[in-house]
Coordinates of N, CA and C in Angstrom, one line a residue:
M247 N 12.9 -26.3 -5.1 CA 11.7 -25.9 -4.3 C 12.0 -24.6 -3.5
L248 N 13.3 -24.7 -2.9 CA 13.6 -23.6 -2.0 C 13.7 -22.2 -3.0
I249 N 14.1 -22.5 -4.2 CA 14.5 -21.2 -5.0 C 13.1 -20.7 -5.3
L250 N 11.9 -21.6 -5.7 CA 10.7 -21.2 -6.1 C 10.1 -20.3 -4.9
L251 N 10.2 -21.0 -3.6 CA 9.8 -20.1 -2.2 C 10.2 -18.7 -2.3
I252 N 11.7 -18.8 -2.6 CA 12.3 -17.6 -2.6 C 12.0 -16.4 -3.6
L253 N 11.6 -16.9 -4.6 CA 10.9 -16.0 -5.6 C 9.7 -15.6 -5.7
I254 N 8.8 -16.6 -4.8 CA 7.3 -16.5 -4.7 C 7.3 -15.7 -3.3
L255 N 7.8 -15.6 -2.4 CA 7.4 -15.2 -1.0 C 7.2 -13.5 -1.2
P256 N 8.2 -12.9 -1.9 CA 7.9 -11.2 -1.8 C 6.6 -10.9 -2.4
H257 N 6.2 -11.7 -3.3 CA 5.0 -11.3 -3.9 C 3.6 -11.8 -3.2
L258 N 3.8 -12.5 -2.1 CA 2.9 -12.8 -1.3 C 2.1 -11.8 -0.3
Q259 N 3.2 -10.7 -0.1 CA 2.6 -10.0 0.5 C 2.4 -8.4 -0.1
A260 N 2.5 -8.6 -1.5 CA 2.3 -7.4 -2.1 C 1.0 -6.7 -2.1
V261 N 1.2 -5.5 -2.0 CA -0.2 -4.8 -2.0 C -0.3 -3.8 -3.4
E262 N -1.6 -4.1 -3.9 CA -1.9 -3.7 -5.0 C -2.4 -2.0 -5.1
V263 N -1.9 -1.1 -5.7 CA -2.5 0.1 -5.5 C -2.6 0.9 -6.9
R264 N -3.5 1.9 -7.1 CA -3.6 2.8 -8.0 C -3.0 4.0 -7.7
I265 N -2.2 4.5 -8.8 CA -1.6 5.8 -8.5 C -2.2 6.8 -9.7
T266 N -2.5 8.0 -9.2 CA -2.6 9.3 -10.2 C -1.9 9.9 -10.1
S267 N -0.9 10.2 -11.3 CA 0.1 11.1 -11.1 C -0.4 12.5 -11.4
T268 N 0.4 13.7 -11.2 CA 0.0 15.2 -11.4 C -0.1 15.4 -12.9
A269 N 0.3 14.5 -13.8 CA 0.2 14.6 -15.2 C -1.0 13.6 -15.7
S270 N -1.9 13.2 -14.4 CA -3.1 12.6 -14.8 C -2.7 11.1 -15.5
L271 N -1.6 10.5 -15.3 CA -1.2 9.2 -15.8 C -1.8 8.1 -14.6
Q272 N -2.4 7.2 -15.0 CA -2.9 5.9 -14.1 C -2.0 4.9 -14.1
L273 N -1.4 4.4 -13.0 CA -0.7 3.1 -12.9 C -1.1 2.4 -12.0
T274 N -1.3 1.0 -12.1 CA -1.8 0.1 -11.3 C -0.7 -1.1 -11.1
G275 N -0.6 -1.4 -9.8 CA 0.4 -2.7 -9.8 C 0.8 -2.8 -8.2
A276 N 1.6 -3.9 -8.1 CA 2.2 -4.3 -6.6 C 3.4 -3.4 -6.3
V277 N 3.1 -2.7 -5.1 CA 4.5 -1.9 -4.5 C 5.5 -2.7 -4.4
I278 N 6.5 -2.2 -4.9 CA 7.6 -3.2 -4.6 C 8.5 -2.4 -3.5
Q279 N 8.5 -1.0 -3.3 CA 9.3 -0.2 -2.6 C 8.4 1.2 -2.4
A280 N 8.4 1.8 -1.3 CA 7.7 3.1 -1.1 C 8.4 4.0 -0.1
D281 N 8.8 5.1 -0.4 CA 9.7 5.8 0.9 C 9.2 7.4 0.6
E282 N 9.7 8.1 1.3 CA 9.4 9.8 1.0 C 9.6 10.1 -0.3
S283 N 10.6 9.8 -1.0 CA 11.3 10.5 -2.5 C 10.9 9.5 -3.5
E284 N 10.5 8.2 -3.3 CA 10.1 7.7 -4.5 C 9.4 6.2 -4.2
L285 N 8.5 5.8 -5.2 CA 7.6 4.7 -5.5 C 8.1 3.7 -6.6
T286 N 8.2 2.6 -6.2 CA 8.4 1.6 -7.4 C 7.2 0.6 -7.1
L287 N 6.7 0.5 -8.4 CA 5.6 -0.3 -9.0 C 5.9 -1.5 -9.8
A288 N 5.7 -2.7 -9.6 CA 5.5 -3.4 -10.6 C 4.1 -3.5 -11.3
E289 N 4.1 -3.3 -12.4 CA 3.2 -2.7 -13.4 C 2.1 -4.1 -13.3
K290 N 0.9 -4.0 -13.0 CA 0.1 -5.3 -13.4 C -0.2 -5.5 -14.7
G291 N -0.1 -6.6 -14.6 CA -0.2 -7.1 -16.3 C 1.0 -7.3 -17.1
S292 N 1.7 -6.8 -16.9 CA 2.9 -6.5 -17.8 C 3.9 -8.2 -17.8
L293 N 4.2 -8.3 -18.9 CA 5.0 -9.5 -18.9 C 5.9 -9.4 -20.3
P294 N 7.3 -9.4 -19.9 CA 7.9 -9.5 -18.6 C 7.4 -8.6 -17.3
R295 N 7.6 -8.9 -16.2 CA 7.2 -7.9 -15.1 C 8.0 -6.6 -15.4
R296 N 7.4 -5.4 -15.5 CA 7.9 -4.1 -15.6 C 7.9 -3.2 -14.4
E297 N 8.8 -2.8 -13.9 CA 8.9 -2.2 -13.0 C 8.9 -0.5 -13.4
I298 N 8.4 0.3 -12.4 CA 8.2 2.0 -12.7 C 8.4 2.3 -11.6
T299 N 9.3 3.1 -11.5 CA 9.6 4.1 -10.4 C 9.3 5.7 -10.9
L300 N 8.9 6.2 -9.9 CA 8.3 7.7 -10.0 C 8.5 8.5 -8.6
P301 N 8.8 9.5 -8.8 CA 9.0 10.5 -7.7 C 7.7 10.7 -6.8
T302 N 7.8 10.7 -5.7 CA 6.6 10.7 -4.8 C 6.0 12.0 -4.8
R303 N 6.7 13.1 -5.4 CA 6.1 14.5 -5.6 C 5.3 14.4 -6.8
S304 N 5.4 13.3 -7.4 CA 4.4 13.4 -8.7 C 3.1 12.8 -8.5
I305 N 3.0 12.4 -7.4 CA 1.6 11.7 -7.0 C 0.5 12.6 -6.9
R306 N -0.5 12.6 -7.5 CA -1.7 13.3 -7.0 C -2.6 12.4 -6.2
E307 N -2.9 11.0 -6.4 CA -3.9 10.4 -5.7 C -3.3 8.9 -5.6
F308 N -3.6 8.4 -4.6 CA -3.2 7.1 -4.2 C -4.6 6.3 -3.6
A309 N -4.5 5.1 -4.3 CA -5.8 4.1 -3.9 C -5.4 2.8 -3.6
L310 N -6.1 1.8 -2.8 CA -5.7 0.8 -2.5 C -6.9 -0.1 -3.5
I311 N -6.3 -1.3 -4.2 CA -7.1 -1.9 -5.2 C -7.9 -2.9 -4.6
D312 N -7.4 -3.6 -3.2 CA -8.4 -4.5 -2.6 C -8.4 -4.0 -1.1
P313 N -9.3 -3.3 -0.7 CA -9.7 -2.9 0.5 C -9.8 -3.8 1.5
Q314 N -10.4 -5.2 1.2 CA -10.4 -6.2 2.2 C -8.9 -6.5 2.8
A315 N -8.1 -6.5 1.9 CA -6.6 -6.8 2.1 C -5.9 -6.1 3.3
V316 N -6.5 -4.9 3.3 CA -6.1 -4.0 4.5 C -6.6 -4.3 5.7
L317 N -8.0 -4.9 5.8 CA -8.5 -5.0 7.0 C -8.1 -6.2 7.5
Q318 N -7.7 -7.1 6.7 CA -7.4 -8.5 7.1 C -5.5 -8.5 7.5
N319 N -5.0 -7.7 6.9 CA -3.5 -7.6 7.2 C -2.9 -6.2 7.3
P320 N -3.4 -5.5 8.2 CA -3.0 -4.1 8.2 C -1.3 -3.9 8.2
E321 N -0.6 -4.9 8.9 CA 0.8 -4.9 8.8 C 1.5 -4.7 7.6
H322 N 0.8 -5.3 6.4 CA 1.2 -5.4 5.2 C 1.2 -3.9 4.5
V323 N 0.2 -3.3 5.0 CA 0.0 -2.1 4.3 C 0.6 -0.9 4.8
L324 N 1.1 -0.9 6.1 CA 1.7 -0.1 7.0 C 3.0 0.4 6.3
P325 N 3.9 -0.5 5.6 CA 5.0 0.2 5.0 C 4.8 1.2 3.9
L326 N 3.2 1.2 3.5 CA 2.8 2.2 2.3 C 2.7 3.6 3.0
E327 N 3.2 3.7 4.4 CA 2.9 5.1 5.0 C 3.0 6.3 4.1
P328 N 4.2 6.2 3.4 CA 4.6 7.6 3.0 C 3.5 7.7 1.6
L329 N 2.7 7.2 1.2 CA 1.7 7.4 0.3 C 0.3 7.8 1.0
F330 N 0.3 7.7 2.4 CA -1.1 8.0 2.9 C -1.5 9.3 2.7
E331 N -0.6 10.2 2.5 CA -0.8 11.8 2.6 C -1.7 11.8 1.1
W332 N -1.8 11.1 0.1 CA -2.2 11.2 -0.9 C -3.5 10.3 -1.1
A333 N -3.8 9.6 -0.2 CA -5.0 8.7 -0.5 C -6.0 9.4 -0.7
E334 N -6.8 8.8 -1.6 CA -8.3 9.3 -2.2 C -9.2 9.3 -0.7
P335 N -10.4 9.8 -1.0 CA -11.3 9.7 0.0 C -11.8 8.3 0.4
K336 N -12.1 7.4 -0.4 CA -12.4 6.3 0.1 C -11.4 5.4 0.8
T337 N -10.0 5.7 0.3 CA -9.1 4.9 0.7 C -8.5 5.4 2.4
L338 N -8.9 6.8 2.2 CA -8.5 7.4 3.8 C -9.7 7.0 4.6
K339 N -10.8 6.9 4.3 CA -11.8 6.3 5.2 C -11.4 5.1 5.7
L340 N -10.9 4.2 4.8 CA -10.7 2.8 5.0 C -9.5 2.8 6.0
L341 N -8.5 3.6 5.9 CA -7.3 3.7 6.7 C -7.6 4.0 8.3
R342 N -8.8 4.8 8.4 CA -9.1 5.1 9.6 C -9.9 4.2 10.3
Q343 N -10.7 3.4 9.5 CA -11.5 2.2 9.9 C -10.4 1.3 10.4
V344 N -9.4 0.9 9.9 CA -8.6 -0.1 10.2 C -7.7 0.6 11.7
A345 N -7.6 1.6 11.9 CA -7.1 2.1 13.3 C -8.3 1.8 14.4
E346 N -9.7 1.9 13.9 CA -10.7 1.8 15.0 C -11.0 0.2 15.2
T347 N -10.6 -0.7 14.1 CA -10.6 -2.0 14.4 C -9.6 -2.5 15.0
L348 N -8.5 -2.2 14.9 CA -7.1 -2.3 15.9 C -7.4 -1.8 17.3
A349 N -8.0 -0.9 17.4 CA -8.2 -0.7 18.9 C -9.5 -1.4 19.4
R350 N -10.3 -1.9 18.7 CA -11.4 -2.7 19.4 C -10.9 -4.0 19.4
E351 N -10.0 -4.5 18.7 CA -9.0 -5.8 19.1 C -8.1 -5.6 20.0
H352 N -7.9 -4.3 20.7 CA -6.9 -4.3 21.5 C -5.6 -4.7 21.0
K353 N -5.1 -4.6 19.7 CA -3.8 -4.5 19.2 C -3.2 -3.1 19.4
W354 N -2.9 -2.9 20.6 CA -2.3 -1.5 20.9 C -1.1 -1.0 19.9
E355 N 0.0 -1.7 20.1 CA 1.1 -1.3 19.4 C 0.9 -1.2 18.0
L356 N 0.2 -2.1 17.4 CA -0.4 -1.8 15.9 C -1.4 -0.7 15.7
C357 N -1.7 -0.6 16.4 CA -3.0 0.6 16.4 C -2.3 2.1 16.5
H358 N -1.2 2.2 17.5 CA -0.6 2.8 17.5 C 0.5 3.4 16.6
A359 N 1.0 2.5 16.0 CA 2.0 2.8 14.6 C 1.2 3.3 13.4
W360 N -0.1 2.6 13.5 CA -1.0 2.7 12.4 C -1.6 4.3 12.5
L361 N -1.8 4.5 13.7 CA -2.4 6.2 13.9 C -1.5 7.0 13.6
N362 N 0.1 6.8 13.9 CA 1.1 7.7 13.5 C 1.3 8.0 12.3
A363 N 1.0 6.7 11.5 CA 1.3 6.8 10.1 C 0.1 7.6 9.3
I364 N -1.1 7.3 9.9 CA -2.3 8.3 9.1 C -2.3 9.9 9.7

């Protein structure tokens, strides 16, 4: 049972995104890792799970698949901050809404971190 929990736990907080590359390639999947230099996704629908790593300089656009997940758990999306600069307009609007919601809820530390990220 413990092994099953260890295998499942990292995927419970996975955030699904759609990435459009500068070469117009579209990828959809759960983010495994994101930093200033590269992004690694677990491609959606691939069995066995296929991981794709691409340099961030090849990203043209970034979109969140489930906008409600951001509003419910902004702390799970905050690690995607290196991708925020490529947010498509709808996602960028959502990122700003999250900051406003956090301020209304007086979650000042998370709000501050969120505003720094966007």
